[in-house]
mmCIF file with all atom_site columns, C-alpha atoms in Angstrom:
data_model
loop_
_atom_site.group_PDB
_atom_site.id
_atom_site.type_symbol
_atom_site.label_atom_id
_atom_site.label_alt_id
_atom_site.label_comp_id
_atom_site.label_asym_id
_atom_site.label_entity_id
_atom_site.label_seq_id
_atom_site.pdbx_PDB_ins_code
_atom_site.Cartn_x
_atom_site.Cartn_y
_atom_site.Cartn_z
_atom_site.occupancy
_atom_site.B_iso_or_equiv
_atom_site.pdbx_formal_charge
_atom_site.auth_seq_id
_atom_site.auth_comp_id
_atom_site.auth_asym_id
_atom_site.auth_atom_id
_atom_site.pdbx_PDB_model_num
ATOM 1   C CA . GLU I 1 1   ? -18.103 4.155   1.720   1.00 71.00 ? 1   GLU I CA 1
ATOM 2   C CA . PRO I 1 2   ? -17.136 2.545   -1.616  1.00 70.00 ? 2   PRO I CA 1
ATOM 3   C CA . GLU I 1 3   ? -14.620 -0.277  -1.363  1.00 89.00 ? 3   GLU I CA 1
ATOM 4   C CA . VAL I 1 4   ? -12.160 -2.137  -3.508  1.00 93.00 ? 4   VAL I CA 1
ATOM 5   C CA . THR I 1 5   ? -13.133 -5.807  -3.473  1.00 94.00 ? 5   THR I CA 1
ATOM 6   C CA . GLN I 1 6   ? -10.847 -8.725  -4.191  1.00 96.00 ? 6   GLN I CA 1
ATOM 7   C CA . THR I 1 7   ? -11.646 -12.364 -4.832  1.00 95.00 ? 7   THR I CA 1
ATOM 8   C CA . PRO I 1 8   ? -10.831 -14.937 -3.726  1.00 95.00 ? 8   PRO I CA 1
ATOM 9   C CA . SER I 1 9   ? -9.594  -14.117 -0.242  1.00 94.00 ? 9   SER I CA 1
ATOM 10  C CA . HIS I 1 10  ? -7.372  -17.192 -0.294  1.00 95.00 ? 10  HIS I CA 1
ATOM 11  C CA . GLN I 1 11  ? -6.161  -19.172 -3.321  1.00 96.00 ? 11  GLN I CA 1
ATOM 12  C CA . VAL I 1 12  ? -4.211  -22.408 -3.098  1.00 97.00 ? 12  VAL I CA 1
ATOM 13  C CA . THR I 1 13  ? -2.585  -23.558 -6.342  1.00 95.00 ? 13  THR I CA 1
ATOM 14  C CA . GLN I 1 14  ? -0.131  -26.196 -7.445  1.00 96.00 ? 14  GLN I CA 1
ATOM 15  C CA . MET I 1 15  ? 3.220   -24.962 -8.705  1.00 96.00 ? 15  MET I CA 1
ATOM 16  C CA . GLY I 1 16  ? 3.196   -24.505 -12.472 1.00 96.00 ? 16  GLY I CA 1
ATOM 17  C CA . GLN I 1 17  ? -0.513  -23.787 -12.643 1.00 97.00 ? 17  GLN I CA 1
ATOM 18  C CA . GLU I 1 18  ? -2.038  -20.550 -13.848 1.00 97.00 ? 18  GLU I CA 1
ATOM 19  C CA . VAL I 1 19  ? -3.892  -18.360 -11.387 1.00 97.00 ? 19  VAL I CA 1
ATOM 20  C CA . ILE I 1 20  ? -6.109  -15.324 -11.876 1.00 97.00 ? 20  ILE I CA 1
ATOM 21  C CA . LEU I 1 21  ? -6.677  -12.873 -9.048  1.00 97.00 ? 21  LEU I CA 1
ATOM 22  C CA . ARG I 1 22  ? -9.675  -10.636 -9.378  1.00 96.00 ? 22  ARG I CA 1
ATOM 23  C CA . CYS I 1 23  ? -10.370 -7.100  -8.240  1.00 96.00 ? 23  CYS I CA 1
ATOM 24  C CA . VAL I 1 24  ? -13.301 -4.734  -8.544  1.00 96.00 ? 24  VAL I CA 1
ATOM 25  C CA . PRO I 1 25  ? -11.965 -1.192  -8.106  1.00 94.00 ? 25  PRO I CA 1
ATOM 26  C CA . ILE I 1 26  ? -14.065 1.685   -6.835  1.00 92.00 ? 26  ILE I CA 1
ATOM 27  C CA . SER I 1 27  ? -16.416 2.598   -9.659  1.00 88.00 ? 27  SER I CA 1
ATOM 28  C CA . ASN I 1 28  ? -15.262 6.134   -10.507 1.00 85.00 ? 28  ASN I CA 1
ATOM 29  C CA . HIS I 1 29  ? -11.551 5.363   -10.128 1.00 89.00 ? 29  HIS I CA 1
ATOM 30  C CA . LEU I 1 30  ? -9.387  5.203   -13.231 1.00 88.00 ? 30  LEU I CA 1
ATOM 31  C CA . TYR I 1 31  ? -5.928  4.294   -11.894 1.00 91.00 ? 31  TYR I CA 1
ATOM 32  C CA . PHE I 1 32  ? -5.405  0.699   -10.835 1.00 94.00 ? 32  PHE I CA 1
ATOM 33  C CA . TYR I 1 33  ? -2.512  -1.012  -9.116  1.00 96.00 ? 33  TYR I CA 1
ATOM 34  C CA . TRP I 1 34  ? -1.313  -4.394  -7.952  1.00 97.00 ? 34  TRP I CA 1
ATOM 35  C CA . TYR I 1 35  ? 1.070   -4.794  -5.030  1.00 97.00 ? 35  TYR I CA 1
ATOM 36  C CA . ARG I 1 36  ? 2.597   -7.884  -3.463  1.00 97.00 ? 36  ARG I CA 1
ATOM 37  C CA . GLN I 1 37  ? 3.560   -8.610  0.124   1.00 93.00 ? 37  GLN I CA 1
ATOM 38  C CA . ILE I 1 38  ? 5.592   -11.707 0.870   1.00 93.00 ? 38  ILE I CA 1
ATOM 39  C CA . LEU I 1 39  ? 4.893   -12.855 4.424   1.00 88.00 ? 39  LEU I CA 1
ATOM 40  C CA . GLY I 1 40  ? 6.796   -10.734 6.935   1.00 84.00 ? 40  GLY I CA 1
ATOM 41  C CA . GLN I 1 41  ? 8.105   -8.338  4.324   1.00 88.00 ? 41  GLN I CA 1
ATOM 42  C CA . LYS I 1 42  ? 7.147   -4.932  3.004   1.00 88.00 ? 42  LYS I CA 1
ATOM 43  C CA . VAL I 1 43  ? 4.536   -4.186  0.382   1.00 92.00 ? 43  VAL I CA 1
ATOM 44  C CA . GLU I 1 44  ? 6.062   -4.015  -3.108  1.00 95.00 ? 44  GLU I CA 1
ATOM 45  C CA . PHE I 1 45  ? 4.679   -2.365  -6.221  1.00 95.00 ? 45  PHE I CA 1
ATOM 46  C CA . LEU I 1 46  ? 4.001   -4.673  -9.155  1.00 97.00 ? 46  LEU I CA 1
ATOM 47  C CA . VAL I 1 47  ? 2.164   -2.710  -11.810 1.00 96.00 ? 47  VAL I CA 1
ATOM 48  C CA . SER I 1 48  ? -0.025  0.311   -12.496 1.00 94.00 ? 48  SER I CA 1
ATOM 49  C CA . PHE I 1 49  ? -2.723  0.461   -15.149 1.00 93.00 ? 49  PHE I CA 1
ATOM 50  C CA . TYR I 1 50  ? -4.533  3.350   -16.773 1.00 90.00 ? 50  TYR I CA 1
ATOM 51  C CA . ASN I 1 51  ? -6.596  3.776   -19.905 1.00 87.00 ? 51  ASN I CA 1
ATOM 52  C CA . ASN I 1 52  ? -6.442  0.068   -20.671 1.00 89.00 ? 52  ASN I CA 1
ATOM 53  C CA . GLU I 1 53  ? -2.695  -0.207  -20.660 1.00 92.00 ? 53  GLU I CA 1
ATOM 54  C CA . ILE I 1 54  ? 0.175   -0.706  -18.269 1.00 94.00 ? 54  ILE I CA 1
ATOM 55  C CA . SER I 1 55  ? 1.608   2.652   -17.220 1.00 91.00 ? 55  SER I CA 1
ATOM 56  C CA . GLU I 1 56  ? 4.463   1.342   -15.084 1.00 92.00 ? 56  GLU I CA 1
ATOM 57  C CA . LYS I 1 57  ? 5.752   -2.030  -13.928 1.00 94.00 ? 57  LYS I CA 1
ATOM 58  C CA . SER I 1 58  ? 8.423   -3.152  -11.513 1.00 94.00 ? 58  SER I CA 1
ATOM 59  C CA . GLU I 1 59  ? 11.229  -5.648  -12.027 1.00 93.00 ? 59  GLU I CA 1
ATOM 60  C CA . ILE I 1 60  ? 9.091   -8.230  -10.235 1.00 94.00 ? 60  ILE I CA 1
ATOM 61  C CA . PHE I 1 61  ? 6.443   -7.991  -12.965 1.00 96.00 ? 61  PHE I CA 1
ATOM 62  C CA . ASP I 1 62  ? 8.113   -10.278 -15.488 1.00 93.00 ? 62  ASP I CA 1
ATOM 63  C CA . ASP I 1 63  ? 6.679   -12.166 -18.453 1.00 94.00 ? 63  ASP I CA 1
ATOM 64  C CA . GLN I 1 64  ? 4.755   -14.607 -16.264 1.00 96.00 ? 64  GLN I CA 1
ATOM 65  C CA . PHE I 1 65  ? 2.533   -11.765 -15.038 1.00 97.00 ? 65  PHE I CA 1
ATOM 66  C CA . SER I 1 66  ? -0.186  -9.985  -16.960 1.00 97.00 ? 66  SER I CA 1
ATOM 67  C CA . VAL I 1 67  ? -3.030  -7.633  -16.114 1.00 96.00 ? 67  VAL I CA 1
ATOM 68  C CA . GLU I 1 68  ? -6.302  -7.054  -17.834 1.00 94.00 ? 68  GLU I CA 1
ATOM 69  C CA . ARG I 1 69  ? -9.471  -5.053  -17.499 1.00 91.00 ? 69  ARG I CA 1
ATOM 70  C CA . PRO I 1 70  ? -11.820 -7.440  -19.300 1.00 84.00 ? 70  PRO I CA 1
ATOM 71  C CA . ASP I 1 71  ? -14.936 -5.362  -18.722 1.00 85.00 ? 71  ASP I CA 1
ATOM 72  C CA . GLY I 1 72  ? -15.969 -2.089  -17.119 1.00 76.00 ? 72  GLY I CA 1
ATOM 73  C CA . SER I 1 73  ? -15.632 -3.299  -13.563 1.00 85.00 ? 73  SER I CA 1
ATOM 74  C CA . ASN I 1 74  ? -13.029 -6.049  -13.130 1.00 92.00 ? 74  ASN I CA 1
ATOM 75  C CA . PHE I 1 75  ? -9.256  -5.735  -13.014 1.00 95.00 ? 75  PHE I CA 1
ATOM 76  C CA . THR I 1 76  ? -7.337  -9.007  -13.033 1.00 96.00 ? 76  THR I CA 1
ATOM 77  C CA . LEU I 1 77  ? -3.809  -10.177 -12.338 1.00 97.00 ? 77  LEU I CA 1
ATOM 78  C CA . LYS I 1 78  ? -2.780  -13.396 -14.052 1.00 97.00 ? 78  LYS I CA 1
ATOM 79  C CA . ILE I 1 79  ? 0.262   -15.430 -13.103 1.00 97.00 ? 79  ILE I CA 1
ATOM 80  C CA . ARG I 1 80  ? 0.932   -17.807 -15.955 1.00 95.00 ? 80  ARG I CA 1
ATOM 81  C CA . SER I 1 81  ? 3.059   -20.534 -14.409 1.00 94.00 ? 81  SER I CA 1
ATOM 82  C CA . THR I 1 82  ? 3.234   -20.147 -10.665 1.00 96.00 ? 82  THR I CA 1
ATOM 83  C CA . LYS I 1 83  ? 6.397   -20.700 -8.638  1.00 95.00 ? 83  LYS I CA 1
ATOM 84  C CA . LEU I 1 84  ? 6.805   -21.327 -4.943  1.00 96.00 ? 84  LEU I CA 1
ATOM 85  C CA . GLU I 1 85  ? 8.160   -17.803 -4.499  1.00 95.00 ? 85  GLU I CA 1
ATOM 86  C CA . ASP I 1 86  ? 4.912   -16.336 -5.831  1.00 96.00 ? 86  ASP I CA 1
ATOM 87  C CA . SER I 1 87  ? 3.316   -17.220 -2.491  1.00 97.00 ? 87  SER I CA 1
ATOM 88  C CA . ALA I 1 88  ? 2.327   -13.871 -1.037  1.00 96.00 ? 88  ALA I CA 1
ATOM 89  C CA . MET I 1 89  ? -0.517  -11.513 -0.283  1.00 95.00 ? 89  MET I CA 1
ATOM 90  C CA . TYR I 1 90  ? -1.601  -9.646  -3.403  1.00 97.00 ? 90  TYR I CA 1
ATOM 91  C CA . PHE I 1 91  ? -3.287  -6.292  -2.985  1.00 96.00 ? 91  PHE I CA 1
ATOM 92  C CA . CYS I 1 92  ? -5.291  -4.426  -5.564  1.00 96.00 ? 92  CYS I CA 1
ATOM 93  C CA . ALA I 1 93  ? -5.643  -0.663  -5.216  1.00 95.00 ? 93  ALA I CA 1
ATOM 94  C CA . SER I 1 94  ? -7.437  2.055   -7.107  1.00 93.00 ? 94  SER I CA 1
ATOM 95  C CA . ARG I 1 95  ? -7.298  5.816   -7.170  1.00 89.00 ? 95  ARG I CA 1
ATOM 96  C CA . ASP I 1 96  ? -9.459  8.668   -8.354  1.00 86.00 ? 96  ASP I CA 1
ATOM 97  C CA . ILE I 1 97  ? -8.152  10.590  -11.364 1.00 76.00 ? 97  ILE I CA 1
ATOM 98  C CA . LEU I 1 98  ? -8.875  13.918  -9.663  1.00 72.00 ? 98  LEU I CA 1
ATOM 99  C CA . GLY I 1 99  ? -5.916  15.516  -7.947  1.00 64.00 ? 99  GLY I CA 1
ATOM 100 C CA . ASN I 1 100 ? -3.498  13.466  -5.927  1.00 68.00 ? 100 ASN I CA 1
ATOM 101 C CA . GLN I 1 101 ? -5.891  11.255  -4.048  1.00 76.00 ? 101 GLN I CA 1
ATOM 102 C CA . PRO I 1 102 ? -4.661  8.350   -1.929  1.00 83.00 ? 102 PRO I CA 1
ATOM 103 C CA . GLN I 1 103 ? -4.914  4.806   -3.143  1.00 88.00 ? 103 GLN I CA 1
ATOM 104 C CA . HIS I 1 104 ? -7.663  2.660   -1.694  1.00 91.00 ? 104 HIS I CA 1
ATOM 105 C CA . PHE I 1 105 ? -6.689  -0.941  -1.074  1.00 93.00 ? 105 PHE I CA 1
ATOM 106 C CA . GLY I 1 106 ? -8.702  -4.120  -1.209  1.00 93.00 ? 106 GLY I CA 1
ATOM 107 C CA . ASP I 1 107 ? -8.447  -6.689  1.561   1.00 92.00 ? 107 ASP I CA 1
ATOM 108 C CA . GLY I 1 108 ? -5.980  -8.743  -0.451  1.00 94.00 ? 108 GLY I CA 1
ATOM 109 C CA . THR I 1 109 ? -5.783  -12.272 -1.825  1.00 96.00 ? 109 THR I CA 1
ATOM 110 C CA . ARG I 1 110 ? -3.532  -14.690 -0.008  1.00 95.00 ? 110 ARG I CA 1
ATOM 111 C CA . LEU I 1 111 ? -1.899  -16.871 -2.674  1.00 97.00 ? 111 LEU I CA 1
ATOM 112 C CA . SER I 1 112 ? -0.337  -20.129 -1.523  1.00 97.00 ? 112 SER I CA 1
ATOM 113 C CA . ILE I 1 113 ? 1.687   -22.141 -4.020  1.00 96.00 ? 113 ILE I CA 1
ATOM 114 C CA . LEU I 1 114 ? 2.226   -25.809 -3.164  1.00 95.00 ? 114 LEU I CA 1
ATOM 115 C CA . ALA K 2 1   ? 14.594  6.308   -6.975  1.00 78.00 ? 1   ALA K CA 1
ATOM 116 C CA . GLN K 2 2   ? 12.766  6.991   -3.759  1.00 85.00 ? 2   GLN K CA 1
ATOM 117 C CA . THR K 2 3   ? 13.408  4.985   -0.622  1.00 92.00 ? 3   THR K CA 1
ATOM 118 C CA . VAL K 2 4   ? 11.539  4.827   2.663   1.00 96.00 ? 4   VAL K CA 1
ATOM 119 C CA . THR K 2 5   ? 13.183  3.681   5.890   1.00 96.00 ? 5   THR K CA 1
ATOM 120 C CA . GLN K 2 6   ? 11.492  2.615   9.088   1.00 96.00 ? 6   GLN K CA 1
ATOM 121 C CA . SER K 2 7   ? 14.192  1.901   11.647  1.00 95.00 ? 7   SER K CA 1
ATOM 122 C CA . GLN K 2 8   ? 11.957  0.477   14.394  1.00 96.00 ? 8   GLN K CA 1
ATOM 123 C CA . PRO K 2 9   ? 10.939  -3.122  13.619  1.00 94.00 ? 9   PRO K CA 1
ATOM 124 C CA . GLU K 2 10  ? 8.825   -3.329  16.783  1.00 96.00 ? 10  GLU K CA 1
ATOM 125 C CA . MET K 2 11  ? 7.377   -0.966  19.355  1.00 97.00 ? 11  MET K CA 1
ATOM 126 C CA . SER K 2 12  ? 5.347   -1.536  22.481  1.00 97.00 ? 12  SER K CA 1
ATOM 127 C CA . VAL K 2 13  ? 3.101   0.846   24.352  1.00 97.00 ? 13  VAL K CA 1
ATOM 128 C CA . GLN K 2 14  ? 0.612   0.594   27.158  1.00 97.00 ? 14  GLN K CA 1
ATOM 129 C CA . GLU K 2 15  ? -3.003  1.425   26.621  1.00 97.00 ? 15  GLU K CA 1
ATOM 130 C CA . ALA K 2 16  ? -3.779  5.171   26.924  1.00 97.00 ? 16  ALA K CA 1
ATOM 131 C CA . GLU K 2 17  ? -0.145  6.152   26.443  1.00 97.00 ? 17  GLU K CA 1
ATOM 132 C CA . THR K 2 18  ? 1.431   7.938   23.491  1.00 98.00 ? 18  THR K CA 1
ATOM 133 C CA . VAL K 2 19  ? 3.821   6.351   21.008  1.00 98.00 ? 19  VAL K CA 1
ATOM 134 C CA . THR K 2 20  ? 5.777   7.746   18.076  1.00 98.00 ? 20  THR K CA 1
ATOM 135 C CA . LEU K 2 21  ? 6.765   5.712   15.028  1.00 98.00 ? 21  LEU K CA 1
ATOM 136 C CA . SER K 2 22  ? 9.668   6.958   12.920  1.00 98.00 ? 22  SER K CA 1
ATOM 137 C CA . CYS K 2 23  ? 10.020  7.180   9.163   1.00 98.00 ? 23  CYS K CA 1
ATOM 138 C CA . THR K 2 24  ? 12.636  8.770   6.953   1.00 97.00 ? 24  THR K CA 1
ATOM 139 C CA . TYR K 2 25  ? 12.693  8.925   3.199   1.00 97.00 ? 25  TYR K CA 1
ATOM 140 C CA . ASP K 2 26  ? 14.954  9.928   0.389   1.00 95.00 ? 26  ASP K CA 1
ATOM 141 C CA . THR K 2 27  ? 13.894  11.777  -2.722  1.00 92.00 ? 27  THR K CA 1
ATOM 142 C CA . SER K 2 28  ? 15.029  14.516  -5.056  1.00 90.00 ? 28  SER K CA 1
ATOM 143 C CA . GLU K 2 29  ? 11.439  15.585  -5.705  1.00 88.00 ? 29  GLU K CA 1
ATOM 144 C CA . ASN K 2 30  ? 10.115  18.808  -4.210  1.00 87.00 ? 30  ASN K CA 1
ATOM 145 C CA . ASN K 2 31  ? 6.422   17.955  -4.269  1.00 88.00 ? 31  ASN K CA 1
ATOM 146 C CA . TYR K 2 32  ? 5.215   14.595  -3.026  1.00 91.00 ? 32  TYR K CA 1
ATOM 147 C CA . TYR K 2 33  ? 2.864   12.900  -0.595  1.00 92.00 ? 33  TYR K CA 1
ATOM 148 C CA . LEU K 2 34  ? 3.476   10.807  2.473   1.00 95.00 ? 34  LEU K CA 1
ATOM 149 C CA . PHE K 2 35  ? 1.151   8.307   4.078   1.00 95.00 ? 35  PHE K CA 1
ATOM 150 C CA . TRP K 2 36  ? 0.847   6.036   7.051   1.00 97.00 ? 36  TRP K CA 1
ATOM 151 C CA . TYR K 2 37  ? -1.026  2.799   6.464   1.00 95.00 ? 37  TYR K CA 1
ATOM 152 C CA . LYS K 2 38  ? -2.134  0.410   9.192   1.00 95.00 ? 38  LYS K CA 1
ATOM 153 C CA . GLN K 2 39  ? -2.183  -3.346  8.633   1.00 92.00 ? 39  GLN K CA 1
ATOM 154 C CA . PRO K 2 40  ? -3.965  -5.258  11.425  1.00 91.00 ? 40  PRO K CA 1
ATOM 155 C CA . PRO K 2 41  ? -3.635  -9.047  11.767  1.00 86.00 ? 41  PRO K CA 1
ATOM 156 C CA . SER K 2 42  ? -6.385  -9.419  9.174   1.00 82.00 ? 42  SER K CA 1
ATOM 157 C CA . ARG K 2 43  ? -3.800  -7.942  6.747   1.00 82.00 ? 43  ARG K CA 1
ATOM 158 C CA . GLN K 2 44  ? -6.033  -5.258  5.278   1.00 84.00 ? 44  GLN K CA 1
ATOM 159 C CA . MET K 2 45  ? -4.253  -2.021  4.333   1.00 88.00 ? 45  MET K CA 1
ATOM 160 C CA . ILE K 2 46  ? -5.987  0.909   5.993   1.00 91.00 ? 46  ILE K CA 1
ATOM 161 C CA . LEU K 2 47  ? -5.035  4.521   5.340   1.00 92.00 ? 47  LEU K CA 1
ATOM 162 C CA . VAL K 2 48  ? -4.364  6.293   8.632   1.00 96.00 ? 48  VAL K CA 1
ATOM 163 C CA . ILE K 2 49  ? -3.151  9.721   7.599   1.00 95.00 ? 49  ILE K CA 1
ATOM 164 C CA . ARG K 2 50  ? -1.646  11.618  4.671   1.00 94.00 ? 50  ARG K CA 1
ATOM 165 C CA . GLN K 2 51  ? 0.600   14.657  4.337   1.00 94.00 ? 51  GLN K CA 1
ATOM 166 C CA . GLU K 2 52  ? 1.236   16.840  1.320   1.00 91.00 ? 52  GLU K CA 1
ATOM 167 C CA . ALA K 2 53  ? 4.853   17.995  1.153   1.00 91.00 ? 53  ALA K CA 1
ATOM 168 C CA . TYR K 2 54  ? 3.885   21.535  0.158   1.00 90.00 ? 54  TYR K CA 1
ATOM 169 C CA . LYS K 2 55  ? 1.855   21.976  3.341   1.00 89.00 ? 55  LYS K CA 1
ATOM 170 C CA . GLN K 2 56  ? 3.835   23.116  6.342   1.00 86.00 ? 56  GLN K CA 1
ATOM 171 C CA . GLN K 2 57  ? 1.062   22.272  8.764   1.00 93.00 ? 57  GLN K CA 1
ATOM 172 C CA . ASN K 2 58  ? 1.266   18.775  10.181  1.00 95.00 ? 58  ASN K CA 1
ATOM 173 C CA . ALA K 2 59  ? -1.721  16.557  9.413   1.00 95.00 ? 59  ALA K CA 1
ATOM 174 C CA . THR K 2 60  ? -3.936  15.257  12.213  1.00 96.00 ? 60  THR K CA 1
ATOM 175 C CA . GLU K 2 61  ? -6.714  12.678  12.257  1.00 94.00 ? 61  GLU K CA 1
ATOM 176 C CA . ASN K 2 62  ? -8.281  12.290  15.674  1.00 96.00 ? 62  ASN K CA 1
ATOM 177 C CA . ARG K 2 63  ? -5.679  10.485  17.840  1.00 97.00 ? 63  ARG K CA 1
ATOM 178 C CA . PHE K 2 64  ? -3.178  10.303  14.993  1.00 98.00 ? 64  PHE K CA 1
ATOM 179 C CA . SER K 2 65  ? -0.831  13.124  14.051  1.00 97.00 ? 65  SER K CA 1
ATOM 180 C CA . VAL K 2 66  ? 2.383   13.469  12.129  1.00 97.00 ? 66  VAL K CA 1
ATOM 181 C CA . ASN K 2 67  ? 5.585   15.401  12.588  1.00 97.00 ? 67  ASN K CA 1
ATOM 182 C CA . PHE K 2 68  ? 6.687   16.275  9.074   1.00 96.00 ? 68  PHE K CA 1
ATOM 183 C CA . GLN K 2 69  ? 10.197  17.708  8.777   1.00 95.00 ? 69  GLN K CA 1
ATOM 184 C CA . LYS K 2 70  ? 10.766  18.294  5.076   1.00 94.00 ? 70  LYS K CA 1
ATOM 185 C CA . ALA K 2 71  ? 14.386  19.436  5.317   1.00 94.00 ? 71  ALA K CA 1
ATOM 186 C CA . ALA K 2 72  ? 15.262  16.400  7.402   1.00 95.00 ? 72  ALA K CA 1
ATOM 187 C CA . LYS K 2 73  ? 13.085  14.130  5.225   1.00 96.00 ? 73  LYS K CA 1
ATOM 188 C CA . SER K 2 74  ? 11.412  12.807  8.302   1.00 97.00 ? 74  SER K CA 1
ATOM 189 C CA . PHE K 2 75  ? 7.772   11.813  8.748   1.00 97.00 ? 75  PHE K CA 1
ATOM 190 C CA . SER K 2 76  ? 6.893   10.367  12.154  1.00 98.00 ? 76  SER K CA 1
ATOM 191 C CA . LEU K 2 77  ? 3.491   9.193   13.331  1.00 98.00 ? 77  LEU K CA 1
ATOM 192 C CA . LYS K 2 78  ? 2.265   9.952   16.830  1.00 98.00 ? 78  LYS K CA 1
ATOM 193 C CA . ILE K 2 79  ? -0.551  7.893   18.281  1.00 98.00 ? 79  ILE K CA 1
ATOM 194 C CA . SER K 2 80  ? -2.118  9.450   21.367  1.00 98.00 ? 80  SER K CA 1
ATOM 195 C CA . ASP K 2 81  ? -4.269  7.619   23.896  1.00 97.00 ? 81  ASP K CA 1
ATOM 196 C CA . SER K 2 82  ? -3.282  4.261   22.409  1.00 97.00 ? 82  SER K CA 1
ATOM 197 C CA . GLN K 2 83  ? -6.017  1.646   22.208  1.00 97.00 ? 83  GLN K CA 1
ATOM 198 C CA . LEU K 2 84  ? -5.820  -2.131  21.978  1.00 96.00 ? 84  LEU K CA 1
ATOM 199 C CA . GLY K 2 85  ? -7.228  -1.892  18.462  1.00 95.00 ? 85  GLY K CA 1
ATOM 200 C CA . ASP K 2 86  ? -4.166  0.073   17.396  1.00 97.00 ? 86  ASP K CA 1
ATOM 201 C CA . THR K 2 87  ? -2.129  -3.129  17.542  1.00 96.00 ? 87  THR K CA 1
ATOM 202 C CA . ALA K 2 88  ? -0.966  -3.622  13.950  1.00 96.00 ? 88  ALA K CA 1
ATOM 203 C CA . MET K 2 89  ? 1.863   -3.208  11.474  1.00 95.00 ? 89  MET K CA 1
ATOM 204 C CA . TYR K 2 90  ? 2.307   0.398   10.436  1.00 97.00 ? 90  TYR K CA 1
ATOM 205 C CA . PHE K 2 91  ? 3.783   1.220   7.047   1.00 95.00 ? 91  PHE K CA 1
ATOM 206 C CA . CYS K 2 92  ? 5.108   4.576   5.978   1.00 97.00 ? 92  CYS K CA 1
ATOM 207 C CA . ALA K 2 93  ? 4.680   5.222   2.247   1.00 95.00 ? 93  ALA K CA 1
ATOM 208 C CA . PHE K 2 94  ? 5.813   7.798   -0.305  1.00 94.00 ? 94  PHE K CA 1
ATOM 209 C CA . MET K 2 95  ? 4.122   8.916   -3.493  1.00 91.00 ? 95  MET K CA 1
ATOM 210 C CA . THR K 2 96  ? 5.383   11.370  -6.081  1.00 85.00 ? 96  THR K CA 1
ATOM 211 C CA . GLU K 2 97  ? 3.189   14.115  -7.474  1.00 79.00 ? 97  GLU K CA 1
ATOM 212 C CA . GLY K 2 98  ? 1.984   13.575  -11.014 1.00 71.00 ? 98  GLY K CA 1
ATOM 213 C CA . GLY K 2 99  ? 2.418   10.539  -13.206 1.00 65.00 ? 99  GLY K CA 1
ATOM 214 C CA . PHE K 2 100 ? 0.899   7.253   -12.211 1.00 70.00 ? 100 PHE K CA 1
ATOM 215 C CA . GLN K 2 101 ? 2.094   7.545   -8.656  1.00 81.00 ? 101 GLN K CA 1
ATOM 216 C CA . LYS K 2 102 ? 2.965   4.166   -7.276  1.00 88.00 ? 102 LYS K CA 1
ATOM 217 C CA . LEU K 2 103 ? 3.422   3.931   -3.537  1.00 92.00 ? 103 LEU K CA 1
ATOM 218 C CA . VAL K 2 104 ? 6.859   3.129   -2.155  1.00 94.00 ? 104 VAL K CA 1
ATOM 219 C CA . PHE K 2 105 ? 6.612   1.494   1.252   1.00 95.00 ? 105 PHE K CA 1
ATOM 220 C CA . GLY K 2 106 ? 8.956   1.159   4.201   1.00 95.00 ? 106 GLY K CA 1
ATOM 221 C CA . THR K 2 107 ? 9.542   -2.169  5.896   1.00 93.00 ? 107 THR K CA 1
ATOM 222 C CA . GLY K 2 108 ? 6.996   -1.470  8.609   1.00 94.00 ? 108 GLY K CA 1
ATOM 223 C CA . THR K 2 109 ? 6.876   -1.169  12.393  1.00 96.00 ? 109 THR K CA 1
ATOM 224 C CA . ARG K 2 110 ? 4.974   -3.711  14.417  1.00 96.00 ? 110 ARG K CA 1
ATOM 225 C CA . LEU K 2 111 ? 3.110   -1.937  17.228  1.00 97.00 ? 111 LEU K CA 1
ATOM 226 C CA . LEU K 2 112 ? 1.811   -3.841  20.204  1.00 97.00 ? 112 LEU K CA 1
ATOM 227 C CA . VAL K 2 113 ? -0.575  -2.091  22.563  1.00 97.00 ? 113 VAL K CA 1
ATOM 228 C CA . SER K 2 114 ? -0.909  -3.859  25.888  1.00 97.00 ? 114 SER K CA 1
ATOM 229 C CA . PRO K 2 115 ? -3.514  -3.398  28.635  1.00 95.00 ? 115 PRO K CA 1
#
């Protein structure tokens, strides 16, 4: 079964540094999402992306965040200047354009800010 | 805005028994979708079951079934014949119909299945 893949599985970064989290969505999917889960808390929506532009973003997704689909397969989340509170699990998800299909999640990237 | 509430932070069940996890939600939409996702200690997010609001019949997937009460805005998950591998966090999630359809998650229920 096709999968959403995320790299790296664990990223450790110094506060203030830029970090890029990478995702390869399922190949025929056209809707892409990033979610965040702070340890012990619920999963929160960050941003959705379709047709090479952001379709919706949450209050969490401020100016330090950006998303990009640099080529036909990758979907990236960039955090420009990381803060301690950015430490979390980041999940990428993708969805088929046909009907109301469920989102398929990657295994997540654990981001640790020191 | 939609909200999802899971009022049981933790549940325990013995192997082979049945357990029910509760979820309520709030929305003014008439058509929407509800999901249960499982998150084992590895922290993957695994889709367990989905329910379309326009379907009256409750969804089932093997040992997993839901009790969907649209008027009450309730969506509980029943796990029959619980197995040790069912130990995980379970998240209830809501998705509107149409648009770009972000998922709105509840706070989760931690389920422990013991031998």
